[in-house]
Amino acid sequence: PPTDRRTEFESGDRRLPHEPLTVQESAERLRGIGLICAAVANFPLIDTAAKFAAAHGIPTLEVVWARYAVSLVVTILLLRPWRRPADYVTRRPLSQGVRAVFLLLSTVFNFIAIQHLQLSESVAINFASPLIVTAFAGPVLGEWAGPRRWAAVVVGFIGVVIVAEPDPGAFQPAVLFSLAGAFAYAGYALTTRLLSATESPGGMLVYGSLVGTIALTAALPTATFVAPDWAIACVLIVSGTAAAIGHWFVILANRHTPATVLAPFSYTQILSMIAAGYLVFGDVPSLSTLLGALVIVASGLYILYRQRVHRDR
């Protein structure tokens, strides 16, 4: 698999729908499910730590920089690219840079949004990324969706509207940042698929962290820097470490299990986000957030089902 999040957008499974699994295949799928659950356990730490640091006066740029810098260090320690340097030589540096910028924008927009939104609201809107990928995969990749999958995309965006609460009295502009983050992440997913034929998974993971770290380090002197105390510094380290480890677990899960099996476990992230928001910030999700999240998740799972069983019909 080409990237840490491929399971969110691609099936990778060529098995007939009712073909039985062998004992070895069953064990592989269980291993993949365990790994994706480990990944999902890490992802809420990223946003929770970022929201906590921002709430204690750390500027957004500094929070994003810390997340990327720590993630780069941890990624290098995990992958040890010096053992097989040829795997990390890119054939398409410009495309790698575009992909990394999409990921960076996704992180920046999301970190801005969570300063004003509950974690559950943000993650629900971010789950619209697979719907956006489905919508743009036709013109970008030549993978055209059929009418049922397009209907699922429309229904999914109705779920986003429900979460956003378009009533002028309830609407929060931060929703637009969260939605922009979802579009940026969809761009990241599409460029990942364009690069998958020539680039290694580890190489794309390293370049994503490296480009973001370099860009943010160059921009850091232009912004206000607030020296964190030891507790906030630890929180920032947790954010970057959780990002690197979580993404690495998703890569490993992809090697064992197809997307249609992993996706339901990936979507359980909304439960852990709700729990983190309540335990750390005292946030209780509204009924509209829960309903909208349910609609978005159901649409995403239906798209994966159509892709797995019926392909693009």
Coordinates of C-alpha atoms in Angstrom, one line a residue:
P1 CA 0.0 0.0 0.0
P2 CA 1.3 3.4 -0.9
T3 CA 0.4 5.5 2.1
D4 CA -0.6 5.4 5.7
R5 CA -4.2 6.3 4.9
R6 CA -4.8 4.3 1.8
T7 CA -7.4 2.1 3.5
E8 CA -9.7 5.1 3.8
F9 CA -10.0 5.4 0.0
E10 CA -9.1 2.1 -1.7
S11 CA -10.2 -1.4 -1.3
G12 CA -7.1 -3.3 -2.4
D13 CA -9.1 -6.5 -2.2
R14 CA -9.7 -8.7 -5.3
R15 CA -11.5 -11.5 -3.5
L16 CA -14.9 -12.5 -4.7
P17 CA -17.6 -11.3 -2.2
H18 CA -18.5 -14.8 -1.0
E19 CA -15.2 -16.6 -1.4
P20 CA -14.2 -18.2 2.0
L21 CA -11.1 -17.1 3.8
T22 CA -8.2 -19.5 4.5
V23 CA -6.9 -19.8 8.0
Q24 CA -3.9 -17.8 7.1
E25 CA -6.0 -15.0 5.5
S26 CA -8.2 -14.9 8.6
A27 CA -5.2 -14.5 10.8
E28 CA -3.9 -11.7 8.5
R29 CA -7.1 -9.9 8.7
L30 CA -7.3 -10.1 12.5
R31 CA -3.7 -8.7 12.6
G32 CA -4.7 -5.8 10.4
I33 CA -7.8 -5.1 12.5
G34 CA -5.6 -5.0 15.6
L35 CA -3.2 -2.6 13.9
I36 CA -6.0 -0.3 12.7
C37 CA -7.5 -0.2 16.2
A38 CA -4.0 0.7 17.5
A39 CA -3.8 3.5 14.9
V40 CA -7.3 4.8 15.8
A41 CA -6.2 4.9 19.5
N42 CA -3.3 7.2 18.5
F43 CA -5.2 9.7 16.3
P44 CA -7.3 11.4 18.9
L45 CA -4.1 12.2 20.8
I46 CA -3.0 14.4 17.9
D47 CA -6.0 16.7 18.0
T48 CA -6.5 16.6 21.7
A49 CA -2.9 17.6 22.3
A50 CA -3.0 20.3 19.7
K51 CA -6.3 21.8 21.1
F52 CA -4.9 21.6 24.6
A53 CA -1.7 23.4 23.7
A54 CA -3.6 26.1 21.8
A55 CA -5.9 26.6 24.7
H56 CA -2.8 27.3 26.8
G57 CA -1.6 30.1 24.5
I58 CA 0.7 28.3 22.1
P59 CA 0.2 29.8 18.6
T60 CA -1.1 27.5 15.8
L61 CA 2.0 27.7 13.7
E62 CA 4.1 26.6 16.6
V63 CA 1.8 23.7 17.4
V64 CA 1.8 22.5 13.8
W65 CA 5.6 22.8 13.7
A66 CA 6.1 20.8 16.8
R67 CA 3.8 18.1 15.5
Y68 CA 5.7 17.8 12.3
A69 CA 9.2 18.1 13.7
V70 CA 8.6 15.4 16.4
S71 CA 6.8 13.2 13.8
L72 CA 9.8 13.5 11.5
V73 CA 12.2 12.3 14.2
V74 CA 10.0 9.5 15.3
T75 CA 9.3 8.4 11.6
I76 CA 13.0 8.3 10.9
L77 CA 13.6 6.2 14.0
L78 CA 10.8 3.8 13.0
L79 CA 11.8 3.4 9.4
R80 CA 15.6 3.8 9.6
P81 CA 15.9 4.8 6.0
W82 CA 19.7 4.5 6.0
R83 CA 19.3 0.7 5.9
R84 CA 17.7 0.8 2.4
P85 CA 18.4 4.3 1.0
A86 CA 17.3 3.3 -2.5
D87 CA 13.7 3.1 -1.3
Y88 CA 13.7 6.7 -0.3
V89 CA 15.0 8.2 -3.6
T90 CA 12.0 9.8 -5.2
R91 CA 11.4 9.8 -9.0
R92 CA 8.8 12.5 -8.8
P93 CA 10.0 15.2 -6.4
L94 CA 7.5 17.9 -7.6
S95 CA 4.5 15.5 -7.0
Q96 CA 5.9 14.5 -3.6
G97 CA 6.1 18.2 -2.7
V98 CA 2.5 18.8 -3.8
R99 CA 1.3 15.8 -1.8
A100 CA 3.2 17.1 1.3
V101 CA 1.7 20.6 0.9
F102 CA -1.8 19.1 0.8
L103 CA -1.1 17.2 4.0
L104 CA 0.4 20.3 5.7
L105 CA -2.6 22.4 4.7
S106 CA -4.9 19.7 6.1
T107 CA -3.1 19.8 9.4
V108 CA -3.1 23.6 9.6
F109 CA -6.7 24.0 8.8
N110 CA -7.7 21.3 11.2
F111 CA -5.7 22.7 14.1
I112 CA -7.2 26.1 13.5
A113 CA -10.7 24.6 13.4
I114 CA -10.4 22.6 16.7
Q115 CA -9.6 25.7 18.6
H116 CA -13.3 26.7 18.2
L117 CA -15.0 23.4 17.4
Q118 CA -15.5 20.3 19.5
L119 CA -13.3 17.4 18.6
S120 CA -16.4 15.4 17.6
E121 CA -17.5 18.1 15.2
S122 CA -14.1 18.3 13.6
V123 CA -13.6 14.6 13.1
A124 CA -17.2 14.2 11.7
I125 CA -16.5 16.8 9.0
N126 CA -13.1 15.3 8.3
F127 CA -14.7 12.0 7.6
A128 CA -16.1 13.7 4.4
S129 CA -12.6 13.3 2.8
P130 CA -13.5 9.9 1.2
L131 CA -16.6 11.4 -0.3
I132 CA -14.5 14.2 -1.8
V133 CA -12.1 11.7 -3.2
T134 CA -14.9 9.8 -4.8
A135 CA -16.2 13.0 -6.4
F136 CA -12.8 14.1 -7.8
A137 CA -11.3 10.6 -8.6
G138 CA -13.1 10.7 -12.0
P139 CA -11.5 13.9 -13.5
V140 CA -8.1 13.4 -11.6
L141 CA -7.6 9.6 -11.8
G142 CA -10.1 8.5 -14.4
E143 CA -12.0 6.4 -11.8
W144 CA -15.6 7.5 -12.4
A145 CA -18.2 6.7 -9.9
G146 CA -21.6 5.4 -10.8
P147 CA -25.0 7.0 -9.9
R148 CA -25.3 5.1 -6.6
R149 CA -21.9 6.2 -5.3
W150 CA -22.7 9.8 -6.4
A151 CA -25.9 9.6 -4.5
A152 CA -23.9 8.5 -1.4
V153 CA -21.6 11.5 -1.9
V154 CA -24.6 13.9 -1.9
V155 CA -26.1 12.2 1.2
G156 CA -22.7 12.4 2.9
F157 CA -22.5 16.2 2.3
I158 CA -26.0 16.5 3.7
G159 CA -24.5 15.0 6.8
V160 CA -21.8 17.6 6.8
V161 CA -24.5 20.3 6.6
I162 CA -26.2 18.8 9.6
V163 CA -23.0 18.9 11.6
A164 CA -22.3 22.5 10.5
E165 CA -25.8 23.7 11.6
P166 CA -26.3 26.3 8.9
D167 CA -28.7 28.3 11.1
P168 CA -27.1 31.8 11.3
G169 CA -27.5 31.7 15.1
A170 CA -25.6 28.4 15.5
F171 CA -23.1 28.4 12.6
Q172 CA -19.4 28.7 13.4
P173 CA -17.0 30.0 10.8
A174 CA -14.5 27.4 12.1
V175 CA -16.5 24.8 10.2
L176 CA -15.2 26.3 7.0
F177 CA -11.6 25.6 8.2
S178 CA -12.5 22.0 9.0
L179 CA -14.1 21.6 5.6
A180 CA -11.1 23.1 3.9
G181 CA -9.0 20.6 5.9
A182 CA -11.1 17.8 4.5
F183 CA -10.7 19.0 0.9
A184 CA -6.9 19.3 1.5
Y185 CA -6.7 15.8 2.9
A186 CA -8.7 14.6 -0.2
G187 CA -6.0 16.2 -2.4
Y188 CA -3.4 14.4 -0.3
A189 CA -5.2 11.1 -0.9
L190 CA -5.5 11.7 -4.6
T191 CA -1.8 12.6 -5.1
T192 CA -0.9 9.6 -3.0
R193 CA -2.7 7.3 -5.4
L194 CA -1.0 9.1 -8.4
L195 CA 2.4 8.4 -6.8
S196 CA 1.7 4.8 -5.6
A197 CA 3.1 3.2 -8.8
T198 CA 6.6 4.6 -8.4
E199 CA 7.1 5.7 -4.8
S200 CA 7.6 3.5 -1.7
P201 CA 5.2 3.8 1.3
G202 CA 8.1 4.6 3.6
G203 CA 9.4 7.2 1.3
M204 CA 6.1 9.0 1.0
L205 CA 5.8 8.9 4.8
V206 CA 9.2 10.5 5.3
Y207 CA 8.8 13.1 2.6
G208 CA 5.4 14.2 4.0
S209 CA 7.0 14.9 7.3
L210 CA 10.2 16.3 5.9
V211 CA 8.6 18.9 3.5
G212 CA 6.2 20.0 6.2
T213 CA 9.0 20.4 8.8
I214 CA 11.2 22.4 6.4
A215 CA 8.3 24.7 5.4
L216 CA 7.2 25.4 8.9
T217 CA 10.8 25.9 10.2
A218 CA 11.3 28.6 7.5
A219 CA 8.0 30.3 8.5
L220 CA 8.5 30.1 12.3
P221 CA 10.6 33.2 12.6
T222 CA 7.8 35.3 11.0
A223 CA 5.4 34.4 13.8
T224 CA 5.2 34.9 17.5
F225 CA 7.0 32.2 19.5
V226 CA 5.8 31.2 22.9
A227 CA 8.2 29.1 25.0
P228 CA 6.1 26.2 26.4
D229 CA 6.5 25.0 29.9
W230 CA 7.6 21.4 30.4
A231 CA 4.0 20.1 30.6
I232 CA 2.9 21.8 27.3
A233 CA 6.2 20.6 25.7
C234 CA 5.3 17.1 26.7
V235 CA 1.9 17.5 25.2
L236 CA 3.4 18.7 21.9
I237 CA 5.7 15.7 21.8
V238 CA 2.7 13.5 22.4
S239 CA 1.0 15.0 19.3
G240 CA 3.9 14.4 17.0
T241 CA 4.7 10.9 18.3
A242 CA 1.0 9.8 18.0
A243 CA 0.9 11.1 14.4
A244 CA 4.0 9.1 13.4
I245 CA 3.1 5.9 15.3
G246 CA -0.6 6.1 14.2
H247 CA 0.3 6.5 10.5
W248 CA 2.9 3.8 10.7
F249 CA 0.3 1.4 12.2
V250 CA -2.1 2.2 9.3
I251 CA 0.7 1.3 6.8
L252 CA 1.1 -2.1 8.6
A253 CA -2.6 -2.7 8.7
N254 CA -2.8 -2.1 4.9
R255 CA -0.4 -4.9 4.3
H256 CA -2.7 -7.4 6.0
T257 CA -6.3 -6.4 5.4
P258 CA -8.4 -4.7 2.7
A259 CA -10.2 -1.4 3.1
T260 CA -13.7 -2.7 3.4
V261 CA -12.7 -4.7 6.4
L262 CA -10.7 -1.9 8.1
A263 CA -13.0 1.0 7.4
P264 CA -15.6 0.3 10.1
F265 CA -12.9 0.2 12.7
S266 CA -11.4 3.4 11.3
Y267 CA -14.7 5.2 11.7
T268 CA -14.8 4.3 15.4
Q269 CA -12.4 7.2 15.8
I270 CA -15.4 9.4 16.3
L271 CA -16.2 7.5 19.5
S272 CA -12.7 8.1 20.9
M273 CA -12.8 11.8 19.8
I274 CA -16.1 12.2 21.7
A275 CA -14.5 10.6 24.7
A276 CA -11.4 12.7 24.5
G277 CA -13.4 15.9 24.1
Y278 CA -15.6 15.1 27.1
L279 CA -12.8 13.9 29.4
V280 CA -10.3 16.7 28.6
F281 CA -12.5 19.7 27.7
G282 CA -15.9 18.8 29.1
D283 CA -17.5 18.9 25.6
V284 CA -20.8 17.1 25.1
P285 CA -21.6 16.6 21.4
S286 CA -24.9 18.0 20.2
L287 CA -27.6 15.8 18.6
S288 CA -26.9 17.4 15.2
T289 CA -23.3 16.4 15.4
L290 CA -24.1 12.8 16.2
L291 CA -26.8 12.6 13.5
G292 CA -24.6 14.2 10.9
A293 CA -21.7 12.0 11.8
L294 CA -23.9 8.9 11.4
V295 CA -25.0 10.1 8.0
I296 CA -21.4 10.8 6.9
V297 CA -20.1 7.4 8.1
A298 CA -22.9 5.5 6.6
S299 CA -22.3 7.2 3.2
G300 CA -18.6 6.4 3.4
L301 CA -19.2 2.8 4.2
Y302 CA -21.7 2.5 1.4
I303 CA -19.2 3.9 -1.1
L304 CA -16.6 1.3 0.1
Y305 CA -19.2 -1.4 -0.2
R306 CA -20.1 -0.4 -3.8
Q307 CA -16.4 -0.3 -4.7
R308 CA -15.8 -3.7 -3.1
V309 CA -18.8 -5.7 -4.3
H310 CA -20.0 -3.8 -7.4
R311 CA -16.9 -1.8 -8.4
D312 CA -18.0 1.5 -9.9
R313 CA -21.5 0.5 -10.9

